[in-house]
Coordinates of C-alpha atoms and ligand atoms in Angstrom, one line a residue:
X1 CA 167.5 271.5 56.6
X2 CA 164.9 268.4 57.9
X3 CA 162.1 267.6 55.6
X4 CA 159.9 268.9 58.7
X5 CA 161.0 272.5 59.0
X6 CA 160.9 273.0 55.1
X7 CA 157.4 271.5 54.8
X8 CA 154.9 273.9 53.7
X9 CA 152.2 274.1 56.5
X10 CA 148.9 275.7 56.0
X11 CA 146.5 276.5 58.7
X12 CA 149.2 277.7 61.3
X13 CA 151.2 274.5 61.7
X14 CA 151.3 271.8 63.7
X15 CA 149.7 274.0 66.7
X16 CA 147.4 276.3 64.7
X17 CA 145.9 272.9 63.7
X18 CA 145.9 271.1 66.8
X19 CA 144.2 274.7 68.5
X20 CA 141.3 273.6 65.7
X21 CA 141.1 270.0 66.7
X22 CA 140.8 271.4 70.3
X23 CA 138.0 274.6 70.1
X24 CA 136.1 274.1 66.9
X25 CA 133.7 271.7 68.6
X26 CA 133.3 273.3 71.2
X27 CA 133.0 276.5 68.8
X28 CA 129.8 274.1 66.8
X29 CA 128.7 274.5 70.6
X30 CA 128.5 277.7 71.7
X31 CA 127.0 278.6 67.8
X32 CA 123.9 276.1 68.4
X33 CA 123.3 277.8 71.5
X34 CA 123.7 281.4 70.7
X35 CA 121.4 281.4 67.4
X36 CA 118.8 279.5 69.8
X37 CA 118.9 282.8 71.9
X38 CA 119.7 284.8 69.0
X39 CA 123.0 286.9 70.4
X40 CA 126.9 286.2 71.1
X41 CA 126.2 285.1 74.6
X42 CA 128.4 284.4 77.6
X43 CA 127.1 284.6 80.2
X44 CA 124.8 281.0 79.8
X45 CA 126.4 277.4 79.0
X46 CA 126.4 276.6 75.6
X47 CA 126.1 272.8 76.8
X48 CA 124.5 271.3 79.9
X49 CA 125.6 267.4 80.3
X50 CA 122.9 264.8 79.6
X51 CA 125.4 261.5 79.3
X52 CA 121.7 259.7 78.5
X53 CA 120.5 261.9 75.8
X54 CA 124.6 262.3 74.2
X55 CA 124.0 258.1 74.5
X56 CA 121.0 258.6 72.5
X57 CA 122.4 260.4 70.3
X58 CA 125.3 258.4 69.2
X59 CA 122.9 255.8 68.2
X60 CA 121.0 257.5 66.4
X61 CA 123.5 259.2 64.4
X62 CA 125.4 255.7 64.0
X63 CA 122.3 254.3 62.7
X64 CA 121.7 257.6 60.6
X65 CA 125.6 257.0 58.6
X66 CA 124.7 253.2 58.5
X67 CA 121.6 253.9 56.3
X68 CA 123.1 256.3 53.6
X69 CA 125.6 253.8 53.5
X70 CA 123.4 250.8 53.2
X71 CA 121.7 254.0 50.3
X72 CA 125.1 253.8 48.6
X73 CA 125.6 250.2 48.2
X74 CA 122.4 249.2 47.4
X75 CA 120.9 251.5 45.0
X76 CA 121.6 251.5 41.0
X77 CA 124.4 253.8 40.6
X78 CA 126.3 255.0 37.7
X79 CA 129.6 253.9 37.9
X80 CA 132.4 257.2 36.6
X81 CA 136.1 257.4 36.7
X82 CA 138.1 260.1 38.3
X83 CA 140.9 262.5 37.3
X84 CA 143.7 261.4 36.8
X85 CA 145.2 260.2 40.9
X86 CA 148.0 262.8 42.2
X87 CA 149.9 261.8 45.7
X88 CA 152.5 259.9 46.8
X89 CA 153.0 256.3 47.6
X90 CA 154.6 255.6 51.3
X91 CA 157.1 253.4 49.9
X92 CA 158.3 254.2 45.9
X93 CA 157.8 258.4 46.2
X94 CA 156.4 258.5 43.3
X95 CA 153.9 260.5 41.5
X96 CA 151.5 258.3 38.8
X97 CA 149.2 260.3 36.9
X98 CA 148.0 257.4 35.1
X99 CA 145.7 255.6 37.2
X100 CA 141.9 256.8 38.0
X101 CA 140.1 255.7 40.7
X102 CA 135.7 254.4 39.7
X103 CA 133.1 256.3 42.1
X104 CA 129.8 254.7 42.2
X105 CA 127.9 257.9 41.9
X106 CA 123.7 257.5 43.2
X107 CA 124.2 260.1 45.9
X108 CA 120.2 262.1 43.9
X109 CA 119.1 258.9 43.9
X110 CA 119.8 258.8 48.1
X111 CA 118.7 262.1 48.5
X112 CA 115.0 261.1 47.4
X113 CA 114.8 257.7 49.0
X114 CA 116.0 259.6 52.3
X115 CA 113.6 262.6 51.8
X116 CA 110.5 259.7 50.8
X117 CA 111.3 257.9 53.6
X118 CA 111.4 260.9 56.1
X119 CA 107.8 261.5 54.3
X120 CA 106.9 258.0 55.2
X121 CA 108.0 258.3 58.5
X122 CA 108.2 254.7 60.8
X123 CA 106.1 252.0 61.2
X124 CA 104.4 252.1 65.1
X125 CA 101.9 250.1 66.9
X126 CA 98.4 252.7 67.6
X127 CA 97.9 252.5 71.3
X128 CA 94.6 252.6 71.4
X129 CA 93.8 249.6 68.4
X130 CA 96.6 247.7 68.7
X131 CA 97.2 248.2 64.5
X132 CA 100.3 249.3 63.0
X133 CA 100.2 251.8 61.4
X134 CA 102.7 254.4 59.4
X135 CA 103.5 257.6 61.5
X136 CA 105.6 260.5 60.5
X137 CA 109.5 261.2 61.9
X138 CA 109.2 263.7 64.9
X139 CA 112.1 265.7 63.7
X140 CA 110.6 268.9 65.6
X141 CA 113.1 267.0 68.6
X142 CA 116.0 267.7 67.0
X143 CA 115.8 271.0 67.5
X144 CA 116.0 270.5 71.1
X145 CA 119.3 268.3 71.4
X146 CA 121.2 269.6 68.8
X147 CA 123.9 270.5 70.8
X148 CA 124.0 266.4 72.3
X149 CA 123.8 266.0 68.5
X150 CA 127.1 268.1 67.3
X151 CA 129.2 267.0 70.3
X152 CA 127.9 263.2 69.4
X153 CA 128.6 264.1 65.9
X154 CA 132.4 266.0 67.0
X155 CA 133.6 262.6 69.3
X156 CA 132.5 260.3 66.5
X157 CA 134.6 262.5 63.3
X158 CA 138.1 261.8 66.2
X159 CA 136.9 258.3 66.2
X160 CA 136.9 257.9 62.5
X161 CA 140.3 260.4 62.2
X162 CA 142.0 257.8 64.4
X163 CA 141.0 254.9 62.1
X164 CA 141.7 257.0 58.8
X165 CA 145.1 257.6 60.6
X166 CA 146.6 254.6 61.6
X167 CA 145.1 252.8 58.4
X168 CA 147.1 254.6 56.2
X169 CA 150.1 253.2 57.7
X170 CA 148.9 250.3 56.7
X171 CA 150.3 248.6 53.4
X172 CA 152.2 250.6 50.3
X173 CA 149.6 253.5 50.6
X174 CA 149.3 256.8 48.2
X175 CA 149.1 259.2 50.5
X176 CA 148.6 262.8 49.8
X177 CA 151.2 265.5 49.7
X178 CA 149.9 268.1 52.0
X179 CA 149.5 265.8 54.9
X180 CA 153.1 264.2 54.5
X181 CA 154.9 266.1 56.8
X182 CA 155.9 263.8 59.6
X183 CA 154.1 266.0 62.5
X184 CA 151.5 263.8 64.1
X185 CA 149.1 266.4 64.9
X186 CA 149.7 268.3 61.5
X187 CA 148.6 265.0 59.3
X188 CA 146.7 264.0 61.8
X189 CA 144.1 267.5 60.6
X190 CA 145.4 267.3 57.4
X191 CA 144.5 263.6 56.9
X192 CA 147.5 261.5 55.0
X193 CA 145.4 258.8 53.1
X194 CA 144.2 260.8 49.3
X195 CA 141.6 258.0 49.1
X196 CA 140.7 255.6 52.0
X197 CA 138.5 252.8 50.9
X198 CA 137.3 250.1 52.5
X199 CA 136.7 247.8 48.7
X200 CA 135.4 249.9 46.7
X201 CA 134.0 252.2 49.0
X202 CA 135.1 255.8 48.7
X203 CA 135.4 257.4 52.6
X204 CA 135.8 260.7 51.5
X205 CA 133.8 260.9 48.5
X206 CA 131.0 259.4 50.4
X207 CA 131.1 261.5 53.3
X208 CA 132.2 265.0 51.3
X209 CA 128.5 264.5 49.6
X210 CA 125.7 262.3 52.2
X211 CA 125.3 261.6 56.1
X212 CA 126.4 265.7 56.8
X213 CA 124.6 267.3 53.4
X214 CA 121.9 265.2 54.1
X215 CA 121.7 265.9 57.6
X216 CA 121.4 270.2 57.2
X217 CA 118.9 269.1 54.8
X218 CA 117.1 267.2 57.7
X219 CA 117.8 269.6 60.5
X220 CA 116.4 272.5 58.7
X221 CA 113.4 270.8 58.1
X222 CA 112.7 270.0 61.7
X223 CA 113.5 273.6 62.4
X224 CA 110.9 274.3 60.3
X225 CA 109.4 271.9 61.9
X226 CA 109.3 273.6 65.3
X227 CA 109.0 277.1 64.3
X228 CA 105.6 276.7 64.0
X229 CA 104.5 274.7 66.9
X230 CA 106.2 277.4 68.4
X231 CA 105.3 280.5 67.1
X232 CA 102.2 278.8 65.1
X233 CA 103.3 279.8 61.3
X234 CA 106.4 279.2 59.4
X235 CA 107.4 282.5 58.8
X236 CA 108.4 283.6 55.1
X237 CA 111.9 283.4 55.9
X238 CA 112.3 280.3 57.1
X239 CA 110.1 279.3 53.6
X240 CA 112.3 280.9 51.7
X241 CA 116.1 279.8 53.6
X242 CA 114.4 276.0 53.2
X243 CA 114.2 276.7 49.3
X244 CA 117.6 278.0 49.0
X245 CA 119.3 275.5 51.2
X246 CA 117.2 272.5 50.1
X247 CA 118.2 273.6 46.7
X248 CA 122.4 273.7 47.1
X249 CA 121.5 270.4 48.7
X250 CA 120.0 268.5 46.2
X251 CA 122.3 270.3 43.3
X252 CA 125.3 269.2 44.4
X253 CA 124.0 265.7 44.4
X254 CA 122.7 266.1 41.5
X255 CA 125.7 267.3 39.9
X256 CA 127.5 264.3 42.2
X257 CA 129.6 263.8 39.5
X258 CA 131.1 267.3 39.7
X259 CA 133.2 267.3 43.3
X260 CA 135.6 264.8 41.7
X261 CA 137.6 267.1 40.3
X262 CA 137.8 269.5 42.9
X263 CA 140.6 269.7 45.6
X264 CA 139.4 267.9 48.4
X265 CA 138.4 264.6 45.7
X266 CA 141.6 265.4 43.9
X267 CA 145.0 266.8 46.3
X268 CA 143.5 266.2 50.4
X269 CA 143.8 263.5 52.3
X270 CA 141.0 262.8 54.1
X271 CA 141.4 263.5 57.9
X272 CA 140.2 265.0 60.7
X273 CA 139.6 268.8 58.8
X274 CA 137.4 266.6 55.8
X275 CA 135.8 264.3 58.0
X276 CA 134.9 266.7 60.9
X277 CA 134.5 269.8 58.4
X278 CA 131.8 267.4 55.8
X279 CA 130.4 265.4 58.9
X280 CA 129.8 267.8 62.1
X281 CA 130.7 271.1 60.7
X282 CA 128.1 271.8 57.7
X283 CA 125.0 269.9 59.3
X284 CA 125.8 272.5 62.5
X285 CA 127.2 275.4 61.3
X286 CA 125.2 276.0 58.2
X287 CA 121.8 275.3 59.8
X288 CA 122.5 278.3 62.2
X289 CA 120.2 280.0 59.9
X290 CA 117.5 278.1 60.3
X291 CA 118.2 278.1 63.9
X292 CA 117.6 281.6 64.6
X293 CA 114.7 281.7 62.4
X294 CA 112.3 279.2 65.1
X295 CA 112.2 281.9 67.8
X296 CA 113.7 285.2 65.6
X297 CA 111.3 286.1 62.9
X298 CA 112.5 289.8 61.1
X299 CA 108.6 289.7 59.7
X300 CA 110.8 291.2 56.1
X301 CA 109.0 293.5 53.8
X302 CA 107.9 290.9 50.1
X303 CA 110.3 293.8 48.3
X304 CA 113.3 292.5 50.8
X305 CA 112.9 289.1 50.3
X306 CA 112.8 289.9 46.5
X307 CA 116.0 291.6 46.2
X308 CA 117.2 288.7 47.9
X309 CA 115.9 286.0 46.0
X310 CA 117.1 288.0 43.0
X311 CA 121.1 288.2 44.7
X312 CA 121.2 284.5 45.0
X313 CA 119.7 283.4 41.6
X314 CA 123.0 285.8 40.6
X315 CA 125.2 284.2 43.5
X316 CA 123.8 280.6 41.9
X317 CA 123.9 280.6 38.6
X318 CA 128.0 282.6 38.8
X319 CA 128.9 279.5 40.8
X320 CA 127.2 276.4 39.1
X321 CA 127.7 278.3 35.7
X322 CA 131.5 278.3 36.5
X323 CA 131.9 274.7 38.1
X324 CA 130.0 273.1 35.4
X325 CA 131.9 274.9 32.6
X326 CA 135.1 273.3 34.2
X327 CA 133.7 270.4 34.7
X328 CA 132.5 269.2 31.4
X329 CA 135.4 270.9 29.4
X330 CA 137.9 268.9 31.9
X331 CA 136.1 265.8 30.8
X332 CA 135.3 266.7 26.9
X333 CA 137.2 270.0 25.8
X334 CA 135.8 268.7 22.2
X335 CA 131.5 268.9 24.4
X336 CA 129.7 271.6 22.5
X337 CA 129.1 273.4 24.9
X338 CA 132.6 274.8 25.9
X339 CA 134.2 273.7 22.2
X340 CA 134.4 277.6 21.7
X341 CA 136.1 278.1 25.0
X342 CA 139.8 279.5 24.4
X343 CA 142.3 277.7 27.1
X344 CA 146.2 277.4 27.6
X345 CA 147.8 274.8 26.5
X346 CA 150.2 273.9 29.5
X347 CA 153.7 271.8 29.4
X348 CA 151.9 269.8 32.3
X349 CA 149.1 268.3 29.8
X350 CA 146.4 269.6 30.8
X351 CA 144.1 272.8 30.1
X352 CA 143.3 276.1 31.8
X353 CA 140.4 278.1 30.3
X354 CA 141.3 281.6 29.4
X355 CA 137.8 283.0 28.7
X356 CA 134.4 282.2 29.4
X357 CA 133.5 281.9 33.6
X358 CA 137.4 281.0 34.0
X359 CA 138.4 284.0 31.5
X360 CA 136.7 286.3 34.0
X361 CA 138.5 285.6 37.0
X362 CA 140.7 282.6 38.5
X363 CA 137.8 281.5 41.4
X364 CA 134.8 283.2 40.0
X365 CA 132.5 279.7 41.2
X366 CA 133.7 280.9 44.6
X367 CA 132.1 284.7 44.5
X368 CA 129.4 282.9 43.5
X369 CA 129.4 280.1 46.4
X370 CA 129.3 283.0 48.6
X371 CA 126.7 286.0 47.3
X372 CA 124.5 282.4 47.8
X373 CA 125.9 282.3 51.5
X374 CA 125.2 286.1 52.3
X375 CA 121.3 285.7 51.1
X376 CA 121.1 282.9 53.7
X377 CA 122.5 284.6 56.2
X378 CA 119.9 287.8 54.8
X379 CA 117.1 286.1 55.5
X380 CA 117.4 286.6 58.8
X381 CA 117.6 290.4 58.8
X382 CA 119.7 292.5 60.8
X383 CA 119.3 292.5 64.4
X384 CA 121.9 290.2 65.6
X385 CA 125.2 289.2 64.3
X386 CA 124.7 285.4 64.6
X387 CA 123.1 283.8 61.0
X388 CA 125.8 286.2 59.6
X389 CA 128.0 283.5 61.1
X390 CA 128.4 282.3 57.9
X391 CA 128.9 284.9 55.5
X392 CA 131.8 285.9 57.9
X393 CA 133.0 282.6 58.0
X394 CA 132.8 281.7 54.7
X395 CA 134.4 284.2 53.0
X396 CA 137.5 283.4 55.5
X397 CA 138.0 280.2 54.0
X398 CA 137.7 281.0 50.7
X399 CA 140.2 283.3 50.2
X400 CA 142.7 281.1 52.2
X401 CA 141.4 278.4 50.3
X402 CA 142.4 280.6 47.3
X403 CA 145.5 280.9 48.1
X404 CA 146.3 277.3 48.6
X405 CA 145.1 276.6 45.3
X406 CA 146.8 279.0 44.1
X407 CA 150.4 278.3 45.7
X408 CA 149.0 274.7 44.6
X409 CA 149.0 275.6 40.5
X410 CA 152.2 277.5 41.1
X411 CA 153.4 274.3 42.3
X412 CA 151.6 272.1 39.3
X413 CA 152.1 274.6 36.7
X414 CA 155.1 276.6 37.1
X415 CA 155.7 279.6 33.9
X416 CA 152.5 278.6 33.0
X417 CA 150.0 279.6 35.5
X418 CA 152.2 283.2 35.7
X419 CA 151.3 283.4 31.8
X420 CA 147.7 282.3 32.9
X421 CA 147.3 284.6 35.6
X422 CA 148.5 288.0 33.5
X423 CA 145.8 286.2 31.1
X424 CA 143.1 286.5 33.7
X425 CA 144.5 288.7 36.8
X426 CA 141.4 289.3 38.5
X427 CA 140.9 286.6 41.4
X428 CA 138.0 287.1 42.6
X429 CA 135.4 290.2 41.0
X430 CA 136.2 291.1 37.4
X431 CA 137.9 294.1 36.9
X432 CA 138.2 294.8 40.5
X433 CA 139.0 292.2 42.7
Ligands
NDP1 P1 138.1 274.3 41.9 O1 136.7 273.7 41.9 O2 138.2 275.8 41.2 O3 139.1 273.7 41.4 C1 140.9 274.2 41.3 C2 141.8 273.7 40.5 O4 140.7 273.6 39.7 C3 142.7 273.9 40.3 O5 143.7 273.2 41.4 C4 143.1 273.4 38.9 O6 143.3 272.1 39.1 C5 141.7 273.7 38.1 N1 141.5 275.0 37.6 C6 141.9 276.1 38.3 N2 141.4 276.9 36.9 C7 141.5 276.6 35.9 C8 140.9 276.9 34.8 N3 141.2 278.0 34.7 N4 140.6 275.4 33.4 C9 140.9 274.7 34.6 N5 141.2 274.1 35.5 C10 141.7 274.9 36.2 O7 138.1 275.0 43.8 P2 137.6 273.8 44.7 O8 137.9 273.3 45.2 O9 138.1 274.7 46.0 O10 135.9 274.4 45.0 C11 134.9 273.5 43.9 C12 133.8 274.4 44.4 O11 133.1 273.8 46.3 C13 133.8 276.1 44.6 O12 132.5 276.8 43.9 C14 133.7 276.3 46.1 O13 133.2 277.5 46.3 C15 132.7 275.2 46.3 N6 133.9 274.6 47.7 C16 132.3 275.3 49.0 C17 132.7 274.7 50.4 C18 131.7 274.9 51.7 O14 131.9 275.0 51.9 N7 130.4 275.0 51.1 C19 134.3 274.5 50.6 C20 134.5 274.2 49.9 C21 134.4 274.7 48.2 P3 143.5 270.9 38.0 O15 144.3 271.9 37.0 O16 144.8 270.5 38.6 O17 142.9 270.6 37.5

């Protein structure tokens, strides 16, 4: 059997990933359209061609990306070591578990600088007085060009992925095991190189947290402004959604270091899947609820909004509690916050937590994340399925991801993983699932 035949393909293999590459951008355009009209509507086109606007949007997107690069490069940062590197070398075919990469952690500062710049605006010449004045950014205009922005981002992501794929063949790069099938389409999707860098600029870590995540926040604010212009007020649902999602983005950047122990950073290569996911999928599908709310206020009662808020807090505490606990434990098992927890010492050398959050269920962090996502949809009421796209898609993603991680851990840990699963039998909900 050849390597290609025996390769453990995921996402439907070359055909499945090829279809994803082709159709995900189309799906984003459809969802953008449907969230504005408020229903799944096949009678009208999701996008009408306006090449001029598309070109301007592409210039705007590149400027936005470069602005974030500038902040990452120039703002003061904390230098943090990542986890010991996994992956294989293209030439030597060996795995080193000692070497770590250093990351520039300043995403939280970049978040606030971006926010400040948005509030301050830009300097323009006042037509009547002829003086130069600060004017806030006309964010609400983004509502009308969201389709062009989404299409422009998809084109740029494709270009970036081609660059990443081609450069992964230059020199003796460390490759991510899932992206080494030898099939062009599949490896293009999965990403060949584990940590593509220019100097110490890390493409993957940067894209995971900055342009897309902060782009999500900006689109949300744009839709909030638009609702004020169109309806004359900002609805309670919109306010709550802005708080929930704004906090999620802020929290991800505040806890930037925690991303260094996640699967995306430690295991997956940086290819179309992550580039498109981070830069296009996140900002344009995670904003569907805010886009929907612009024209559709469900006028939920205070009791309903309070119930949603409580559910959101439950989700957040679970999500952050579990991720934070693992991150602290992996960095320093002696830390007083985790020193009391029990763990399984594996033959591989690492330790698996068997009490605390990770003793309740093996993927309790996913459960918390999903609950939060569900509350984002619930603030839109129950008149349309469109805002619930996120909860449905995220459920599928997390189940699939948990299966992928389970396989990966089985490979890494062998019988230790079986032992861990005996000690912690539930996957998502303690005592149930
Ligand atoms: P995890 O943070 O769950 O990381 C999985 C890895 O953690 C395993 O491969 C293993 O790696 C280690 N691990 C597993 N069990 C234990 C244990 N008991 N004790 C210590 N270490 C353990 O997965 P993800 O990276 O997928 O997710 C991180 C967060 O990101 C989640 O909350 C998820 O919901 C969220 N997420 C959000 C997405 C979004 O689009 N909003 C998309 C994807 C994820 P090893 O032992 O080799 O270190």
